[in-house]
């Protein structure tokens, strides 16, 4: 099965599967005292993330710190609790582990798996776009993570490059379960923020199911290969229209096989979208798999 943790830890530190698990399973109640705090890894909407080391085991992780006041002020406590509840029960090599959480008088701390290569969003913007070999590798890993979630009746609903981290070995780590839900759902919600990754049934405020993640995977495939999402427009209304009509134009430099997968995922009718289980056998993946780094190709078998 998949090894967890070992390759995530820089040399010189204790690194083992068991140590990773002890962070999760031990009855130990963690406090800030248990950690040596390292450099700041980033800043999110509601908190700051630091590299940290468990003093007892030497295990390196990421510590996300949030002010309780802010969570209350922005009325996101419920969403935040759901995020913790969902993420702490997930075990998959392409899903960021949440080992545990603790709090003090004013802050909440999440103990997260450390993703050594940082954010997919930054890597993609820096590179402009990915070639078929890299993109297919990422898409296959994300598909595996989504298949795992869907089997557990969870829909992610917020798949985009900002919510993907990259591990030290270059593997994708799906994170940010703030919008994810247990199915079934008939939630009609007006979501704020970017529309770019939303499928027709969500922009049209209809009921939706786990097929929304397939649509987002199609958008992501396009974005990895082209550099920007397919329905991007300066105004929300224009993006909405293009999504609703599935106004999809794929540039000529995108390979025939990749275009085929993108078209099959970006189907207006949710039930027509290409199933996750078939992605590893899609010609685009099959053609590129032999060119993946050996370690990545093996992990997906
Ligand atoms: P929010 O989820 O509140 O909208 P966000 O997704 O923008 O916030 P956070 O999850 O708070 O951001 O993380 C902020 C930044 O810290 C990320 O963009 C990333 O660069 C870095 N980061 C977060 N978690 C990790 C991690 N586990 N390993 C490495 N870097 C991380
Ligand atoms: Mg986020």
Coordinates of C-alpha atoms and ligand atoms in Angstrom, one line a residue:
X1 CA 0.0 0.0 0.0
X2 CA 1.0 3.6 0.0
X3 CA 3.7 4.8 2.3
X4 CA 2.8 7.9 4.2
X5 CA 5.2 10.5 5.5
X6 CA 8.6 8.9 5.0
X7 CA 9.5 10.9 1.9
X8 CA 7.9 14.1 3.3
X9 CA 10.5 14.7 5.9
X10 CA 13.8 16.4 5.2
X11 CA 16.9 14.4 6.0
X12 CA 18.1 14.7 9.6
X13 CA 14.7 14.3 11.0
X14 CA 13.0 11.2 12.2
X15 CA 10.8 9.9 9.5
X16 CA 8.6 6.9 9.5
X17 CA 5.1 5.8 8.8
X18 CA 4.6 5.2 12.5
X19 CA 5.6 8.7 13.5
X20 CA 3.1 10.1 11.0
X21 CA 0.5 7.9 12.5
X22 CA 1.4 8.7 16.0
X23 CA 0.6 12.4 15.3
X24 CA -2.9 11.2 14.3
X25 CA -3.6 8.4 16.6
X26 CA -1.9 9.1 19.9
X27 CA -4.1 10.0 22.8
X28 CA -1.6 12.8 23.5
X29 CA -3.3 16.2 23.7
X30 CA -1.1 18.5 21.7
X31 CA -0.3 22.1 22.6
X32 CA 1.9 24.7 21.0
X33 CA 4.6 23.6 23.4
X34 CA 4.9 20.4 21.5
X35 CA 6.2 22.1 18.4
X36 CA 9.3 23.9 17.3
X37 CA 8.0 26.6 14.9
X38 CA 9.9 27.1 11.6
X39 CA 9.4 29.4 8.7
X40 CA 6.1 30.8 7.6
X41 CA 4.8 28.8 4.6
X42 CA 1.9 31.1 3.7
X43 CA -1.1 33.0 4.6
X44 CA -4.7 32.1 3.9
X45 CA -8.0 33.9 4.3
X46 CA -8.3 32.9 8.0
X47 CA -4.9 32.1 9.1
X48 CA -1.2 31.7 8.8
X49 CA 0.7 28.4 8.1
X50 CA 4.1 27.6 9.6
X51 CA 6.5 24.7 9.1
X52 CA 6.7 23.0 12.5
X53 CA 8.4 20.1 14.1
X54 CA 7.0 17.8 16.7
X55 CA 9.7 18.0 19.4
X56 CA 9.0 14.5 20.7
X57 CA 9.3 12.7 17.4
X58 CA 11.1 15.1 15.1
X59 CA 8.2 14.8 12.6
X60 CA 7.9 17.8 10.3
X61 CA 4.4 19.1 9.6
X62 CA 2.5 22.3 8.7
X63 CA 0.8 24.2 11.5
X64 CA -2.2 26.3 10.5
X65 CA -3.0 29.0 13.0
X66 CA -6.4 30.7 13.1
X67 CA -7.8 33.4 15.4
X68 CA -11.1 32.3 17.0
X69 CA -12.3 35.9 16.8
X70 CA -11.9 35.9 13.0
X71 CA -13.7 32.6 12.6
X72 CA -16.6 33.9 14.7
X73 CA -16.6 37.3 13.0
X74 CA -16.8 35.8 9.5
X75 CA -19.3 33.2 10.7
X76 CA -17.3 30.3 9.4
X77 CA -17.2 28.2 12.5
X78 CA -19.6 25.7 11.2
X79 CA -17.9 25.4 7.8
X80 CA -14.6 25.1 9.7
X81 CA -15.8 22.3 12.0
X82 CA -17.1 20.4 9.0
X83 CA -13.8 20.8 7.2
X84 CA -12.0 19.3 10.2
X85 CA -14.5 16.5 10.6
X86 CA -14.2 15.5 7.0
X87 CA -10.5 16.0 6.4
X88 CA -9.4 14.1 9.6
X89 CA -11.1 10.9 8.4
X90 CA -9.4 10.8 5.0
X91 CA -6.4 8.6 4.2
X92 CA -5.1 8.9 0.7
X93 CA -1.7 9.6 -0.8
X94 CA -3.1 12.5 -2.9
X95 CA -5.2 14.1 -0.1
X96 CA -3.5 16.3 2.5
X97 CA -3.6 14.6 5.9
X98 CA -5.0 16.4 8.9
X99 CA -3.3 14.8 11.8
X100 CA -5.2 16.7 14.5
X101 CA -6.1 20.0 16.1
X102 CA -5.9 21.9 19.3
X103 CA -6.7 25.3 20.6
X104 CA -5.7 27.9 23.2
X105 CA -7.7 30.8 24.5
X106 CA -7.6 32.8 21.3
X107 CA -6.5 30.5 18.5
X108 CA -7.2 27.2 16.8
X109 CA -4.3 25.1 15.4
X110 CA -4.5 22.5 12.7
X111 CA -1.7 19.9 12.4
X112 CA -1.4 19.2 8.7
X113 CA 0.8 17.1 6.5
X114 CA 3.7 19.2 5.1
X115 CA 3.6 19.7 1.3
X116 CA 7.2 20.5 0.6
X117 CA 6.8 21.9 -2.9
X118 CA 4.0 24.3 -2.0
X119 CA 1.1 25.5 -4.1
X120 CA 0.1 24.2 -7.5
X121 CA -1.3 27.6 -8.3
X122 CA 2.2 29.2 -7.9
X123 CA 3.9 26.5 -9.9
X124 CA 1.5 26.7 -12.7
X125 CA 1.6 30.5 -13.0
X126 CA 5.4 30.4 -12.9
X127 CA 5.6 27.7 -15.6
X128 CA 2.8 29.2 -17.6
X129 CA 1.4 25.8 -18.5
X130 CA 2.3 22.1 -18.1
X131 CA 3.3 19.6 -20.8
X132 CA 1.2 16.5 -21.4
X133 CA 3.5 14.3 -19.3
X134 CA 3.2 16.4 -16.2
X135 CA -0.4 17.4 -16.6
X136 CA -1.5 13.8 -17.2
X137 CA 0.3 12.7 -14.1
X138 CA -1.4 15.4 -11.9
X139 CA -4.8 14.8 -13.4
X140 CA -4.5 11.0 -12.8
X141 CA -3.6 11.6 -9.2
X142 CA -6.4 14.1 -8.6
X143 CA -8.8 11.6 -10.2
X144 CA -7.6 9.0 -7.8
X145 CA -8.2 11.3 -4.9
X146 CA -11.7 12.3 -6.1
X147 CA -12.6 8.6 -6.7
X148 CA -11.6 7.9 -3.0
X149 CA -13.8 10.9 -1.8
X150 CA -16.8 9.9 -3.9
X151 CA -16.6 6.4 -2.6
X152 CA -16.9 7.9 0.8
X153 CA -19.9 10.0 -0.4
X154 CA -18.0 13.2 -0.1
X155 CA -17.9 15.9 -2.9
X156 CA -15.1 18.3 -2.8
X157 CA -16.9 21.1 -4.7
X158 CA -13.9 23.5 -4.7
X159 CA -11.3 21.9 -6.9
X160 CA -8.9 24.5 -8.3
X161 CA -5.2 25.1 -8.5
X162 CA -5.3 27.2 -5.3
X163 CA -6.5 24.1 -3.4
X164 CA -3.8 21.7 -4.6
X165 CA -0.5 21.4 -2.9
X166 CA 2.5 19.5 -4.1
X167 CA 4.5 17.1 -1.9
X168 CA 8.3 16.8 -1.7
X169 CA 8.2 14.0 -4.4
X170 CA 6.1 16.1 -6.7
X171 CA 2.8 14.4 -5.8
X172 CA -0.5 16.2 -5.7
X173 CA -2.1 16.8 -2.4
X174 CA -5.7 17.8 -2.5
X175 CA -6.5 20.2 0.3
X176 CA -9.1 22.7 1.5
X177 CA -12.3 20.9 2.4
X178 CA -14.1 24.0 3.4
X179 CA -16.8 23.6 0.7
X180 CA -17.0 19.8 0.7
X181 CA -20.1 18.0 1.8
X182 CA -21.4 14.6 2.5
X183 CA -23.8 13.6 -0.3
X184 CA -26.7 13.6 -1.0
X185 CA -27.2 17.3 -1.2
X186 CA -29.8 19.5 -2.7
X187 CA -28.2 22.7 -1.5
X188 CA -29.1 25.7 -3.7
X189 CA -26.4 28.1 -2.8
X190 CA -25.2 31.3 -4.2
X191 CA -21.5 31.0 -3.9
X192 CA -19.1 33.9 -3.8
X193 CA -15.7 34.1 -5.3
X194 CA -14.6 32.8 -8.7
X195 CA -17.1 31.1 -11.0
X196 CA -14.5 29.7 -13.3
X197 CA -14.6 26.1 -11.9
X198 CA -18.4 25.8 -11.3
X199 CA -20.4 23.6 -13.6
X200 CA -23.6 24.6 -15.3
X201 CA -25.9 23.0 -12.7
X202 CA -24.2 25.1 -9.9
X203 CA -24.2 28.4 -11.8
X204 CA -27.8 27.8 -12.7
X205 CA -28.5 27.1 -9.0
X206 CA -29.9 23.6 -9.6
X207 CA -29.4 20.6 -7.5
X208 CA -26.0 19.0 -7.9
X209 CA -24.2 15.8 -7.0
X210 CA -20.6 14.5 -7.1
X211 CA -20.5 15.0 -10.9
X212 CA -19.6 18.7 -10.1
X213 CA -16.1 17.5 -9.3
X214 CA -15.8 15.9 -12.8
X215 CA -16.6 19.2 -14.4
X216 CA -13.9 20.9 -12.2
X217 CA -11.5 18.2 -13.2
X218 CA -12.1 19.0 -16.9
X219 CA -11.6 22.7 -16.2
X220 CA -8.3 21.8 -14.4
X221 CA -7.1 19.6 -17.2
X222 CA -7.7 22.6 -19.6
X223 CA -6.0 25.0 -17.3
X224 CA -2.9 22.8 -16.7
X225 CA -2.4 22.5 -20.5
X226 CA -3.4 26.0 -21.6
X227 CA -2.4 28.2 -18.6
X228 CA -5.9 29.7 -17.8
X229 CA -9.3 28.2 -17.2
X230 CA -11.6 27.7 -20.3
X231 CA -14.5 30.1 -19.5
X232 CA -12.6 33.0 -18.0
X233 CA -14.1 36.4 -18.7
X234 CA -13.6 39.7 -16.9
X235 CA -17.2 39.9 -15.8
X236 CA -19.1 37.2 -13.8
X237 CA -22.1 37.4 -16.0
X238 CA -20.0 36.6 -19.1
X239 CA -18.3 33.6 -17.4
X240 CA -21.8 32.4 -16.3
X241 CA -23.1 32.5 -19.9
X242 CA -20.1 30.7 -21.3
X243 CA -20.3 27.9 -18.7
X244 CA -24.0 27.5 -19.2
X245 CA -23.6 27.2 -23.0
X246 CA -20.4 25.1 -22.5
X247 CA -18.7 27.6 -24.8
X248 CA -15.5 25.7 -25.0
X249 CA -12.6 26.5 -27.4
X250 CA -9.5 24.4 -27.1
X251 CA -6.3 25.9 -28.6
X252 CA -4.7 23.9 -31.4
X253 CA -1.5 23.1 -29.4
X254 CA -3.5 20.9 -27.0
X255 CA -3.1 17.2 -28.1
X256 CA -6.0 15.3 -29.6
X257 CA -6.1 12.9 -26.7
X258 CA -6.1 15.7 -24.1
X259 CA -8.8 17.6 -25.9
X260 CA -10.9 14.4 -26.0
X261 CA -10.7 14.0 -22.2
X262 CA -11.5 17.7 -21.6
X263 CA -14.6 17.5 -23.9
X264 CA -15.7 14.3 -22.2
X265 CA -15.5 15.9 -18.7
X266 CA -17.0 19.2 -19.7
X267 CA -20.4 17.8 -20.6
X268 CA -23.4 20.0 -19.7
X269 CA -25.4 17.0 -18.5
X270 CA -23.7 15.7 -15.3
X271 CA -24.5 12.1 -16.0
X272 CA -22.7 12.3 -19.3
X273 CA -19.4 13.3 -17.8
X274 CA -16.5 10.8 -18.2
X275 CA -16.4 8.5 -15.1
X276 CA -13.4 8.8 -12.8
X277 CA -12.7 5.1 -12.8
X278 CA -12.1 5.2 -16.5
X279 CA -9.5 8.0 -16.4
X280 CA -6.5 5.8 -15.9
X281 CA -7.4 4.0 -19.1
X282 CA -8.1 7.1 -21.1
X283 CA -5.8 7.3 -24.2
X284 CA -4.3 10.6 -22.9
X285 CA -3.2 8.9 -19.7
X286 CA -2.2 5.7 -21.4
X287 CA 0.0 7.5 -23.9
X288 CA 1.8 9.6 -21.3
X289 CA 2.1 7.1 -18.4
X290 CA 5.3 5.5 -19.7
X291 CA 6.9 8.9 -19.6
X292 CA 6.1 9.6 -16.0
X293 CA 8.8 9.4 -13.4
X294 CA 9.0 5.8 -12.2
X295 CA 8.0 6.6 -8.6
X296 CA 4.8 8.4 -9.7
X297 CA 3.7 5.7 -12.2
X298 CA 4.1 3.0 -9.6
X299 CA 2.1 4.8 -7.0
X300 CA -0.9 4.8 -9.2
X301 CA -1.0 1.1 -10.0
Ligands
LIG1 P1 -8.3 29.4 3.1 O1 -8.4 27.9 2.9 O2 -8.6 29.9 4.4 O3 -9.0 30.1 2.0 P2 -5.9 29.4 1.7 O4 -6.3 28.1 1.1 O5 -5.7 30.5 0.9 O6 -6.8 29.7 2.9 P3 -4.2 28.2 3.6 O7 -4.7 26.8 3.5 O8 -4.5 28.9 4.9 O9 -4.6 29.1 2.4 O10 -2.7 28.2 3.3 C1 -2.0 29.4 3.0 C2 -0.7 29.1 2.3 O11 0.2 28.4 3.1 C3 -1.0 28.2 1.1 O12 -1.3 28.9 0.0 C4 0.3 27.5 0.9 O13 1.3 28.2 0.2 C5 0.8 27.3 2.4 N1 0.4 26.1 2.9 C6 -0.8 25.8 3.5 N2 -0.8 24.5 4.0 C7 0.4 24.0 3.7 C8 1.0 22.7 3.9 N3 0.3 21.7 4.5 N4 2.2 22.5 3.4 C9 2.9 23.5 2.8 N5 2.4 24.7 2.6 C10 1.2 25.0 3.0
LIG2 MG1 -7.6 27.4 0.3

